[in-house]
mmCIF file of C-alpha atoms and ligand atoms in Angstrom:
data_model
loop_
_atom_site.group_PDB
_atom_site.id
_atom_site.type_symbol
_atom_site.label_atom_id
_atom_site.label_comp_id
_atom_site.label_asym_id
_atom_site.label_seq_id
_atom_site.Cartn_x
_atom_site.Cartn_y
_atom_site.Cartn_z
ATOM 1 C CA MET A 29 27.042 2.219 32.255
ATOM 2 C CA GLU A 30 27.009 5.606 30.377
ATOM 3 C CA LEU A 31 28.088 5.741 26.985
ATOM 4 C CA TYR A 32 29.320 9.202 27.038
ATOM 5 C CA LEU A 33 32.071 7.842 29.759
ATOM 6 C CA MET A 34 33.524 4.708 27.449
ATOM 7 C CA THR A 35 35.593 4.446 24.697
ATOM 8 C CA TRP A 36 34.690 3.127 21.345
ATOM 9 C CA PRO A 37 36.486 -0.491 21.909
ATOM 10 C CA GLU A 38 34.496 -0.737 25.086
ATOM 11 C CA VAL A 39 31.251 -0.081 23.111
ATOM 12 C CA GLU A 40 32.168 -2.706 20.374
ATOM 13 C CA THR A 41 32.959 -5.079 23.188
ATOM 14 C CA TYR A 42 29.720 -4.464 24.757
ATOM 15 C CA LEU A 43 27.926 -4.663 21.495
ATOM 16 C CA LYS A 44 29.000 -8.357 21.623
ATOM 17 C CA ARG A 45 27.044 -9.171 24.815
ATOM 18 C CA THR A 46 23.575 -7.241 23.875
ATOM 19 C CA GLN A 47 22.448 -4.676 21.575
ATOM 20 C CA LYS A 48 20.375 -2.987 24.058
ATOM 21 C CA ILE A 49 20.568 0.794 24.446
ATOM 22 C CA ILE A 50 18.691 3.365 26.548
ATOM 23 C CA ILE A 51 18.389 6.862 25.365
ATOM 24 C CA PRO A 52 16.832 9.398 27.909
ATOM 25 C CA VAL A 53 14.549 12.062 26.217
ATOM 26 C CA GLY A 54 13.071 14.900 27.734
ATOM 27 C CA SER A 55 12.433 18.714 27.067
ATOM 28 C CA THR A 56 13.449 22.337 28.241
ATOM 29 C CA GLU A 57 10.354 23.965 29.372
ATOM 30 C CA GLN A 58 8.521 25.988 32.297
ATOM 31 C CA HIS A 59 6.766 23.531 34.832
ATOM 32 C CA GLY A 60 4.781 26.217 36.399
ATOM 33 C CA PRO A 61 6.070 28.690 38.869
ATOM 34 C CA THR A 62 7.901 26.231 41.437
ATOM 35 C CA GLY A 63 9.284 23.416 38.939
ATOM 36 C CA LEU A 64 12.544 23.570 37.148
ATOM 37 C CA ILE A 65 12.800 24.343 33.420
ATOM 38 C CA GLY A 66 14.795 21.036 33.323
ATOM 39 C CA THR A 67 12.516 18.879 35.063
ATOM 40 C CA ASP A 68 11.747 16.591 32.045
ATOM 41 C CA PHE A 69 15.383 15.752 31.063
ATOM 42 C CA LEU A 70 16.699 15.712 34.410
ATOM 43 C CA SER A 71 13.875 13.070 35.555
ATOM 44 C CA ALA A 72 14.558 10.925 32.531
ATOM 45 C CA TRP A 73 18.231 11.076 32.586
ATOM 46 C CA ASP A 74 18.598 10.170 36.460
ATOM 47 C CA ILE A 75 16.331 7.443 35.974
ATOM 48 C CA ALA A 76 17.631 5.979 32.989
ATOM 49 C CA LYS A 77 21.202 6.482 34.868
ATOM 50 C CA ASP A 78 20.231 3.978 37.643
ATOM 51 C CA VAL A 79 18.144 1.642 35.226
ATOM 52 C CA GLY A 80 21.210 1.397 33.132
ATOM 53 C CA GLN A 81 23.384 0.603 36.036
ATOM 54 C CA LEU A 82 21.072 -1.807 37.729
ATOM 55 C CA THR A 83 20.629 -3.824 34.100
ATOM 56 C CA LYS A 84 24.093 -3.218 32.938
ATOM 57 C CA THR A 85 22.698 -1.632 30.069
ATOM 58 C CA VAL A 86 24.448 1.754 28.187
ATOM 59 C CA VAL A 87 22.842 4.607 28.505
ATOM 60 C CA ALA A 88 23.193 7.177 25.811
ATOM 61 C CA SER A 89 23.926 10.871 26.322
ATOM 62 C CA PRO A 90 20.406 12.832 27.223
ATOM 63 C CA ILE A 91 18.148 14.389 24.598
ATOM 64 C CA CYS A 92 17.261 17.568 26.450
ATOM 65 C CA TYR A 93 15.352 19.123 24.156
ATOM 66 C CA GLY A 94 11.764 18.272 23.174
ATOM 67 C CA MET A 95 8.531 18.925 21.435
ATOM 68 C CA ALA A 96 7.312 21.826 23.705
ATOM 69 C CA MET A 97 5.917 24.296 21.124
ATOM 70 C CA HIS A 98 2.982 25.115 23.533
ATOM 71 C CA HIS A 99 5.319 26.334 26.455
ATOM 72 C CA LEU A 100 6.914 28.888 24.310
ATOM 73 C CA ALA A 101 4.994 31.938 25.835
ATOM 74 C CA PHE A 102 7.146 31.303 29.079
ATOM 75 C CA PRO A 103 10.668 32.302 29.665
ATOM 76 C CA GLY A 104 13.115 29.713 29.512
ATOM 77 C CA SER A 105 11.267 27.256 27.490
ATOM 78 C CA ALA A 106 13.028 26.156 24.229
ATOM 79 C CA SER A 107 11.192 23.491 21.592
ATOM 80 C CA LEU A 108 11.863 21.776 18.573
ATOM 81 C CA LYS A 109 9.370 21.613 16.076
ATOM 82 C CA PRO A 110 7.547 18.367 15.922
ATOM 83 C CA SER A 111 9.196 17.341 12.112
ATOM 84 C CA THR A 112 12.957 18.812 13.630
ATOM 85 C CA PHE A 113 12.280 16.339 16.685
ATOM 86 C CA VAL A 114 11.186 13.532 14.335
ATOM 87 C CA LEU A 115 14.058 14.067 12.099
ATOM 88 C CA MET A 116 16.464 14.138 15.210
ATOM 89 C CA ILE A 117 15.555 11.007 16.645
ATOM 90 C CA LYS A 118 15.492 9.272 13.381
ATOM 91 C CA GLU A 119 19.305 10.116 12.814
ATOM 92 C CA ILE A 120 20.458 9.192 16.299
ATOM 93 C CA ILE A 121 18.440 6.201 16.060
ATOM 94 C CA GLU A 122 20.108 5.183 12.516
ATOM 95 C CA SER A 123 23.456 6.346 14.033
ATOM 96 C CA TYR A 124 23.335 3.616 16.689
ATOM 97 C CA ALA A 125 21.952 0.939 14.494
ATOM 98 C CA LEU A 126 25.058 1.205 12.046
ATOM 99 C CA HIS A 127 27.211 0.043 14.754
ATOM 100 C CA GLY A 128 24.730 -3.160 15.797
ATOM 101 C CA PHE A 129 22.644 -1.278 18.630
ATOM 102 C CA ARG A 130 19.172 -3.135 17.899
ATOM 103 C CA GLN A 131 16.981 -2.619 20.867
ATOM 104 C CA PHE A 132 16.143 0.857 21.783
ATOM 105 C CA TYR A 133 14.764 1.714 25.230
ATOM 106 C CA PHE A 134 13.631 5.548 24.987
ATOM 107 C CA ILE A 135 13.159 6.700 29.082
ATOM 108 C CA ASN A 136 10.994 9.699 28.130
ATOM 109 C CA GLY A 137 9.915 12.451 30.541
ATOM 110 C CA HIS A 138 7.917 14.613 28.635
ATOM 111 C CA GLY A 139 3.868 13.705 27.291
ATOM 112 C CA GLY A 140 4.247 15.933 24.237
ATOM 113 C CA ASN A 141 7.317 13.627 23.010
ATOM 114 C CA ILE A 142 5.303 10.664 22.708
ATOM 115 C CA ALA A 143 3.532 11.531 19.228
ATOM 116 C CA PRO A 144 6.740 12.643 17.500
ATOM 117 C CA LEU A 145 8.719 9.675 18.993
ATOM 118 C CA THR A 146 6.430 7.201 17.970
ATOM 119 C CA THR A 147 6.372 8.795 14.321
ATOM 120 C CA ALA A 148 10.095 8.483 14.091
ATOM 121 C CA PHE A 149 9.943 4.922 15.355
ATOM 122 C CA SER A 150 7.422 4.214 12.575
ATOM 123 C CA GLU A 151 9.802 5.614 10.148
ATOM 124 C CA CYS A 152 12.789 3.612 11.388
ATOM 125 C CA LEU A 153 10.711 0.203 11.154
ATOM 126 C CA THR A 154 11.796 -1.644 7.862
ATOM 127 C CA ASP A 155 12.238 -5.219 7.186
ATOM 128 C CA LYS A 156 15.991 -4.700 6.234
ATOM 129 C CA GLN A 157 17.113 -4.479 9.926
ATOM 130 C CA ALA A 158 15.669 -5.575 13.123
ATOM 131 C CA LEU A 159 14.899 -2.684 15.071
ATOM 132 C CA GLU A 160 13.006 -2.749 18.568
ATOM 133 C CA PHE A 161 11.594 0.300 19.835
ATOM 134 C CA ASN A 162 10.280 0.898 23.503
ATOM 135 C CA LEU A 163 8.801 3.899 24.595
ATOM 136 C CA VAL A 164 9.036 3.950 28.062
ATOM 137 C CA ASN A 165 7.254 7.321 29.742
ATOM 138 C CA TRP A 166 8.440 7.002 33.348
ATOM 139 C CA TRP A 167 5.706 8.413 35.036
ATOM 140 C CA LEU A 168 2.878 6.183 33.182
ATOM 141 C CA GLN A 169 4.773 2.849 34.870
ATOM 142 C CA PRO A 170 1.653 1.463 36.605
ATOM 143 C CA SER A 171 3.503 1.384 39.929
ATOM 144 C CA VAL A 172 4.442 4.980 39.537
ATOM 145 C CA ALA A 173 0.932 6.216 38.582
ATOM 146 C CA GLU A 174 -0.482 4.398 41.277
ATOM 147 C CA TYR A 175 1.831 5.764 44.225
ATOM 148 C CA GLU A 176 1.018 9.308 42.493
ATOM 149 C CA GLU A 177 -2.871 8.616 42.768
ATOM 150 C CA ALA A 178 -2.774 7.596 46.106
ATOM 151 C CA ALA A 179 -0.285 10.633 47.374
ATOM 152 C CA PHE A 180 -1.564 13.537 45.377
ATOM 153 C CA GLY A 181 -5.079 12.306 43.731
ATOM 154 C CA ASP A 182 -6.590 14.819 41.435
ATOM 155 C CA ALA A 183 -4.195 17.623 42.744
ATOM 156 C CA ASN A 184 -1.416 15.517 40.717
ATOM 157 C CA GLY A 185 -2.686 17.439 37.429
ATOM 158 C CA PHE A 186 -1.099 17.113 34.122
ATOM 159 C CA HIS A 187 1.739 19.249 33.912
ATOM 160 C CA ALA A 188 4.171 20.423 36.354
ATOM 161 C CA THR A 189 2.412 17.554 38.199
ATOM 162 C CA CYS A 190 3.505 16.768 41.981
ATOM 163 C CA GLY A 191 5.143 13.525 41.065
ATOM 164 C CA GLU A 192 7.602 15.111 38.645
ATOM 165 C CA VAL A 193 8.404 18.077 40.825
ATOM 166 C CA SER A 194 8.948 15.663 43.722
ATOM 167 C CA VAL A 195 11.688 13.574 41.883
ATOM 168 C CA THR A 196 13.625 16.865 41.133
ATOM 169 C CA MET A 197 13.215 17.822 44.662
ATOM 170 C CA ALA A 198 15.097 14.692 45.584
ATOM 171 C CA CYS A 199 17.842 14.844 43.077
ATOM 172 C CA TYR A 200 18.213 18.587 43.278
ATOM 173 C CA PRO A 201 17.573 19.647 46.724
ATOM 174 C CA GLN A 202 19.500 22.638 46.429
ATOM 175 C CA ALA A 203 17.318 24.170 43.733
ATOM 176 C CA PHE A 204 14.447 24.184 45.981
ATOM 177 C CA ALA A 205 16.199 25.810 48.707
ATOM 178 C CA VAL A 206 12.997 28.126 49.322
ATOM 179 C CA PRO A 207 9.591 26.101 49.595
ATOM 180 C CA ARG A 208 6.544 28.088 47.974
ATOM 181 C CA ALA A 209 3.187 27.003 48.784
ATOM 182 C CA LEU A 210 0.746 27.597 45.790
ATOM 183 C CA GLU A 211 -3.178 27.451 45.467
ATOM 184 C CA TYR A 212 -4.608 24.681 43.726
ATOM 185 C CA PHE A 213 -6.832 25.160 40.563
ATOM 186 C CA PRO A 214 -8.568 21.758 39.014
ATOM 187 C CA THR A 215 -8.297 21.848 35.441
ATOM 188 C CA THR A 216 -12.048 22.343 34.233
ATOM 189 C CA ALA A 217 -11.763 24.282 31.565
ATOM 190 C CA GLN A 218 -12.667 22.726 27.977
ATOM 191 C CA HIS A 219 -10.336 23.430 25.324
ATOM 192 C CA PRO A 220 -8.816 22.146 22.271
ATOM 193 C CA TRP A 221 -5.614 20.606 21.767
ATOM 194 C CA PRO A 222 -2.781 21.131 20.835
ATOM 195 C CA LEU A 223 -2.879 25.240 21.948
ATOM 196 C CA SER A 224 -0.578 27.977 20.533
ATOM 197 C CA PRO A 225 1.697 29.234 22.959
ATOM 198 C CA ALA A 226 -0.236 32.092 23.989
ATOM 199 C CA GLN A 227 -3.688 30.196 24.033
ATOM 200 C CA PHE A 228 -1.820 27.848 26.671
ATOM 201 C CA ARG A 229 -0.342 31.090 28.469
ATOM 202 C CA ALA A 230 -4.175 32.222 28.602
ATOM 203 C CA THR A 231 -5.625 29.002 29.562
ATOM 204 C CA PHE A 232 -2.862 28.039 32.182
ATOM 205 C CA PRO A 233 -1.557 31.481 33.563
ATOM 206 C CA ASP A 234 1.200 30.086 35.659
ATOM 207 C CA GLY A 235 2.056 27.382 33.594
ATOM 208 C CA ARG A 236 0.506 24.154 35.632
ATOM 209 C CA MET A 237 -2.165 22.549 34.442
ATOM 210 C CA GLY A 238 -4.450 21.520 37.244
ATOM 211 C CA SER A 239 -1.597 20.482 39.745
ATOM 212 C CA ASN A 240 -0.799 21.231 43.245
ATOM 213 C CA PRO A 241 2.975 20.963 43.289
ATOM 214 C CA SER A 242 3.237 22.471 46.903
ATOM 215 C CA LEU A 243 2.200 18.934 47.876
ATOM 216 C CA ALA A 244 5.686 17.866 46.481
ATOM 217 C CA THR A 245 8.637 16.714 48.607
ATOM 218 C CA ALA A 246 11.654 14.987 48.471
ATOM 219 C CA GLU A 247 10.331 11.950 50.133
ATOM 220 C CA HIS A 248 7.840 11.376 47.820
ATOM 221 C CA GLY A 249 10.217 12.047 44.904
ATOM 222 C CA ARG A 250 12.420 9.260 46.213
ATOM 223 C CA LYS A 251 9.738 6.644 46.666
ATOM 224 C CA ILE A 252 8.550 7.428 42.980
ATOM 225 C CA PHE A 253 11.986 7.579 41.706
ATOM 226 C CA ALA A 254 13.010 3.815 43.312
ATOM 227 C CA LEU A 255 9.548 2.532 41.894
ATOM 228 C CA ALA A 256 10.349 3.903 38.243
ATOM 229 C CA VAL A 257 13.757 2.394 38.297
ATOM 230 C CA GLN A 258 12.329 -0.889 39.526
ATOM 231 C CA GLU A 259 9.690 -1.122 37.250
ATOM 232 C CA ILE A 260 11.878 0.310 34.010
ATOM 233 C CA SER A 261 14.486 -2.270 34.968
ATOM 234 C CA THR A 262 12.100 -5.342 34.863
ATOM 235 C CA LEU A 263 11.408 -4.196 31.333
ATOM 236 C CA LEU A 264 14.917 -4.376 30.387
ATOM 237 C CA ARG A 265 15.672 -7.776 31.595
ATOM 238 C CA VAL A 266 13.035 -9.541 29.862
HETATM 239 NI NI1 NI B 325 7.271 17.754 32.855
#
């Protein structure tokens, strides 16, 4: 049930049945030498579409840009400033709330979005209208985290993870026509956070953070995807 493929009378009818809406949110940013620039919004969007279909919940247009300032030293990365991102999220929420949507499920694919999403939710929570916000970071769902830990251990890393690269391999095989092996560099460096774009690139020269995405496979991706869809669908059915 994709909102962007519906008409307004259909949305009006939907709102008489439920006030839930799923909003996929990600980022457009480098994912190391082998991961796709669109990894974060593609994974969130594809998972959201399946969850929407299973739970008969509308899925809004994906938010493809996020808070990725620290990736800006890598070509192809684009970012909104945190304050811009918060404003954008607030105005999207306010628009949907105007029509009667009350329960918001943000299916998120990017760690850098967590803080500004939470800020936007806090700013929208008033006593005038009973809105409910659910931040669903797909890779942190217990069944997903457990699977990734068993499959990849520490080599899953923190950015350009084996898990997220696997999901994109399952969904976009054509983008992975040439398999590439990578060396594994565990993240041991102590560094402050956040880092500026230049500091990030100096600390993580190829863009990965402690991951070995050459362990990623489409087969793992299909399993991770199915676990994420199943677990998030359960959340929505409550
Ligand atoms: Ni990512």
